[in-house]
Amino acid sequence: EGLEREIPDAYRVAVHEINPGVVYDSAGVRITAIPVPHGEWKEAYGYRIDTPDRSIVLSGDTAPSDDLAEAAMDVDILVHEVYPRSRAVPEKRPGGEFWPEYMSKSHTSAVELGQIAARCRPKLLLITHVVVREPDEAELIAEIREGGYTGPVVIGKDLGRY
């Protein structure tokens, strides 16, 4: 329809509902869904991917999660979202007064991530989905160190290889 025509059904999505636990297991690759807390959402998941030579945990959007930390024990790479604790302050916009509460219920501060990473000891902590505009990378890493993690940390970039 209109001037921006596309192929009929080009945007059709095949939804595959999942439950916690193994959601894929084939050819040496196993993917396990881990329920994580994300504000008021009834279902949100992180994932552990195991291959014959590597293990990776993807946090997805989540507040600190004991289940995710347990699944990430001694993984090769922990890919985790984060926000700088210092930036979780009320904002001057409609609903902005709830920003700190939203952040604490839906996301993980850099200090909390440092505590999680210190506990689960990934070989590499890869930070993604920094939940603020123009984050100060040094500040993020300092807050992660404040949480107790001393291992390698990389702040992910689009198209990066790690």
mmCIF file of C-alpha atoms in Angstrom:
data_model
loop_
_atom_site.group_PDB
_atom_site.id
_atom_site.type_symbol
_atom_site.label_atom_id
_atom_site.label_comp_id
_atom_site.label_asym_id
_atom_site.label_seq_id
_atom_site.Cartn_x
_atom_site.Cartn_y
_atom_site.Cartn_z
ATOM 1 C CA GLU A 1 0.000 0.000 0.000
ATOM 2 C CA GLY A 2 1.082 3.598 -0.478
ATOM 3 C CA LEU A 3 4.472 4.719 -1.733
ATOM 4 C CA GLU A 4 6.532 2.470 0.563
ATOM 5 C CA ARG A 5 5.469 -0.888 -0.799
ATOM 6 C CA GLU A 6 7.024 -4.062 0.441
ATOM 7 C CA ILE A 7 6.626 -7.729 -0.298
ATOM 8 C CA PRO A 8 3.412 -9.053 1.272
ATOM 9 C CA ASP A 9 4.236 -10.855 4.526
ATOM 10 C CA ALA A 10 7.836 -9.560 4.490
ATOM 11 C CA TYR A 11 7.563 -8.629 8.151
ATOM 12 C CA ARG A 12 5.819 -11.781 9.320
ATOM 13 C CA VAL A 13 7.302 -13.083 12.546
ATOM 14 C CA ALA A 14 7.290 -16.726 13.611
ATOM 15 C CA VAL A 15 7.023 -16.601 17.408
ATOM 16 C CA HIS A 16 8.406 -19.528 19.359
ATOM 17 C CA GLU A 17 7.236 -19.380 22.986
ATOM 18 C CA ILE A 18 9.771 -20.664 25.505
ATOM 19 C CA ASN A 19 9.949 -21.648 29.140
ATOM 20 C CA PRO A 20 12.937 -21.533 31.473
ATOM 21 C CA GLY A 21 15.462 -24.267 30.779
ATOM 22 C CA VAL A 22 17.021 -25.690 27.628
ATOM 23 C CA VAL A 23 15.440 -24.055 24.580
ATOM 24 C CA TYR A 24 17.838 -25.378 21.936
ATOM 25 C CA ASP A 25 20.156 -28.384 21.830
ATOM 26 C CA SER A 26 21.642 -29.437 18.510
ATOM 27 C CA ALA A 27 25.019 -30.058 16.863
ATOM 28 C CA GLY A 28 26.926 -29.411 20.096
ATOM 29 C CA VAL A 29 25.208 -26.107 20.847
ATOM 30 C CA ARG A 30 22.957 -25.842 23.875
ATOM 31 C CA ILE A 31 21.030 -22.681 24.764
ATOM 32 C CA THR A 32 19.419 -22.357 28.168
ATOM 33 C CA ALA A 33 16.851 -19.655 29.024
ATOM 34 C CA ILE A 34 17.226 -18.114 32.471
ATOM 35 C CA PRO A 35 14.339 -16.063 33.906
ATOM 36 C CA VAL A 36 15.503 -12.594 34.952
ATOM 37 C CA PRO A 37 13.762 -9.693 36.726
ATOM 38 C CA HIS A 38 12.883 -6.767 34.483
ATOM 39 C CA GLY A 39 10.501 -4.405 36.239
ATOM 40 C CA GLU A 40 6.861 -5.357 35.850
ATOM 41 C CA TRP A 41 7.434 -7.785 32.968
ATOM 42 C CA LYS A 42 6.120 -11.250 33.717
ATOM 43 C CA GLU A 43 8.656 -12.875 31.407
ATOM 44 C CA ALA A 44 12.185 -11.743 30.623
ATOM 45 C CA TYR A 45 15.133 -14.012 29.922
ATOM 46 C CA GLY A 46 18.873 -14.145 29.852
ATOM 47 C CA TYR A 47 20.578 -16.976 27.994
ATOM 48 C CA ARG A 48 23.529 -19.288 28.473
ATOM 49 C CA ILE A 49 25.068 -20.613 25.280
ATOM 50 C CA ASP A 50 27.364 -23.614 25.539
ATOM 51 C CA THR A 51 29.431 -24.938 22.639
ATOM 52 C CA PRO A 52 32.191 -27.549 22.680
ATOM 53 C CA ASP A 53 34.819 -24.847 23.204
ATOM 54 C CA ARG A 54 33.082 -21.801 24.698
ATOM 55 C CA SER A 55 30.401 -20.687 27.152
ATOM 56 C CA ILE A 56 28.660 -17.325 26.978
ATOM 57 C CA VAL A 57 25.934 -15.786 29.130
ATOM 58 C CA LEU A 58 23.781 -12.957 27.753
ATOM 59 C CA SER A 59 21.970 -11.026 30.461
ATOM 60 C CA GLY A 60 19.273 -9.355 28.409
ATOM 61 C CA ASP A 61 17.592 -6.466 30.241
ATOM 62 C CA THR A 62 17.691 -7.348 33.911
ATOM 63 C CA ALA A 63 17.990 -6.130 37.452
ATOM 64 C CA PRO A 64 20.565 -8.143 39.434
ATOM 65 C CA SER A 65 19.670 -11.826 39.235
ATOM 66 C CA ASP A 66 20.982 -14.648 41.402
ATOM 67 C CA ASP A 67 19.798 -17.164 38.783
ATOM 68 C CA LEU A 68 21.737 -15.414 36.042
ATOM 69 C CA ALA A 69 24.844 -15.128 38.241
ATOM 70 C CA GLU A 70 24.640 -18.842 39.027
ATOM 71 C CA ALA A 71 24.338 -19.678 35.324
ATOM 72 C CA ALA A 72 27.358 -17.457 34.590
ATOM 73 C CA MET A 73 29.756 -19.147 37.014
ATOM 74 C CA ASP A 74 33.189 -19.407 35.348
ATOM 75 C CA VAL A 75 31.874 -18.686 31.810
ATOM 76 C CA ASP A 76 34.208 -17.551 29.084
ATOM 77 C CA ILE A 77 32.203 -14.383 28.393
ATOM 78 C CA LEU A 78 29.511 -12.637 30.406
ATOM 79 C CA VAL A 79 27.674 -10.154 28.187
ATOM 80 C CA HIS A 80 25.727 -7.881 30.514
ATOM 81 C CA GLU A 81 23.706 -4.672 30.341
ATOM 82 C CA VAL A 82 24.531 -1.866 32.756
ATOM 83 C CA TYR A 83 23.895 1.686 33.846
ATOM 84 C CA PRO A 84 26.188 4.032 35.773
ATOM 85 C CA ARG A 85 24.839 4.328 39.313
ATOM 86 C CA SER A 86 25.632 8.041 39.391
ATOM 87 C CA ARG A 87 23.237 8.684 36.491
ATOM 88 C CA ALA A 88 20.156 7.078 38.097
ATOM 89 C CA VAL A 89 18.739 10.366 39.320
ATOM 90 C CA PRO A 90 15.333 11.982 38.805
ATOM 91 C CA GLU A 91 15.005 13.583 35.377
ATOM 92 C CA LYS A 92 13.279 16.803 34.329
ATOM 93 C CA ARG A 93 10.616 15.262 32.105
ATOM 94 C CA PRO A 94 7.140 13.820 32.605
ATOM 95 C CA GLY A 95 7.549 10.720 34.802
ATOM 96 C CA GLY A 96 11.246 11.486 35.263
ATOM 97 C CA GLU A 97 10.913 11.447 39.026
ATOM 98 C CA PHE A 98 10.510 7.638 38.786
ATOM 99 C CA TRP A 99 13.723 7.118 36.799
ATOM 100 C CA PRO A 100 15.843 5.879 39.774
ATOM 101 C CA GLU A 101 13.162 3.375 40.812
ATOM 102 C CA TYR A 102 12.724 2.177 37.234
ATOM 103 C CA MET A 103 16.465 1.701 36.819
ATOM 104 C CA SER A 104 16.839 -0.289 40.039
ATOM 105 C CA LYS A 105 13.902 -2.587 39.211
ATOM 106 C CA SER A 106 14.716 -3.136 35.547
ATOM 107 C CA HIS A 107 18.473 -2.802 35.088
ATOM 108 C CA THR A 108 21.827 -3.445 36.785
ATOM 109 C CA SER A 109 24.078 -0.677 38.068
ATOM 110 C CA ALA A 110 27.788 -0.859 37.306
ATOM 111 C CA VAL A 111 28.545 -1.422 41.007
ATOM 112 C CA GLU A 112 26.019 -4.285 41.125
ATOM 113 C CA LEU A 113 27.520 -5.721 37.940
ATOM 114 C CA GLY A 114 30.954 -5.594 39.562
ATOM 115 C CA GLN A 115 29.585 -7.606 42.481
ATOM 116 C CA ILE A 116 27.967 -10.127 40.130
ATOM 117 C CA ALA A 117 31.115 -10.508 38.021
ATOM 118 C CA ALA A 118 33.311 -10.879 41.130
ATOM 119 C CA ARG A 119 31.000 -13.686 42.233
ATOM 120 C CA CYS A 120 30.768 -15.588 38.940
ATOM 121 C CA ARG A 121 34.331 -14.930 37.640
ATOM 122 C CA PRO A 122 33.885 -14.722 33.858
ATOM 123 C CA LYS A 123 37.059 -14.813 31.774
ATOM 124 C CA LEU A 124 35.768 -11.635 30.083
ATOM 125 C CA LEU A 125 33.044 -9.173 31.099
ATOM 126 C CA LEU A 126 31.585 -7.583 27.977
ATOM 127 C CA ILE A 127 29.345 -4.609 28.697
ATOM 128 C CA THR A 128 26.483 -3.870 26.319
ATOM 129 C CA HIS A 129 23.262 -1.878 26.365
ATOM 130 C CA VAL A 130 24.509 0.951 28.564
ATOM 131 C CA VAL A 131 21.194 2.472 29.656
ATOM 132 C CA VAL A 132 22.193 6.145 29.436
ATOM 133 C CA ARG A 133 23.161 8.476 26.636
ATOM 134 C CA GLU A 134 26.838 9.221 26.209
ATOM 135 C CA PRO A 135 28.178 7.085 29.057
ATOM 136 C CA ASP A 136 31.504 7.895 30.646
ATOM 137 C CA GLU A 137 33.438 4.665 30.043
ATOM 138 C CA ALA A 138 36.007 5.361 32.760
ATOM 139 C CA GLU A 139 33.181 5.944 35.243
ATOM 140 C CA LEU A 140 31.536 2.637 34.294
ATOM 141 C CA ILE A 141 34.733 0.684 34.751
ATOM 142 C CA ALA A 142 35.507 2.462 38.042
ATOM 143 C CA GLU A 143 32.048 1.532 39.378
ATOM 144 C CA ILE A 144 32.520 -2.095 38.238
ATOM 145 C CA ARG A 145 35.848 -2.158 40.098
ATOM 146 C CA GLU A 146 34.114 -0.626 43.143
ATOM 147 C CA GLY A 147 31.799 -3.650 43.070
ATOM 148 C CA GLY A 148 34.822 -5.921 43.426
ATOM 149 C CA TYR A 149 35.461 -7.285 39.915
ATOM 150 C CA THR A 150 39.150 -7.209 38.970
ATOM 151 C CA GLY A 151 39.060 -9.220 35.736
ATOM 152 C CA PRO A 152 39.052 -8.023 32.132
ATOM 153 C CA VAL A 153 36.259 -5.646 31.088
ATOM 154 C CA VAL A 154 35.402 -4.513 27.574
ATOM 155 C CA ILE A 155 32.701 -2.021 26.648
ATOM 156 C CA GLY A 156 31.102 -3.473 23.538
ATOM 157 C CA LYS A 157 30.927 -1.478 20.335
ATOM 158 C CA ASP A 158 28.733 -2.112 17.300
ATOM 159 C CA LEU A 159 30.406 -4.647 15.002
ATOM 160 C CA GLY A 160 33.091 -5.373 17.601
ATOM 161 C CA ARG A 161 34.719 -8.812 17.860
ATOM 162 C CA TYR A 162 35.603 -10.139 21.287
#
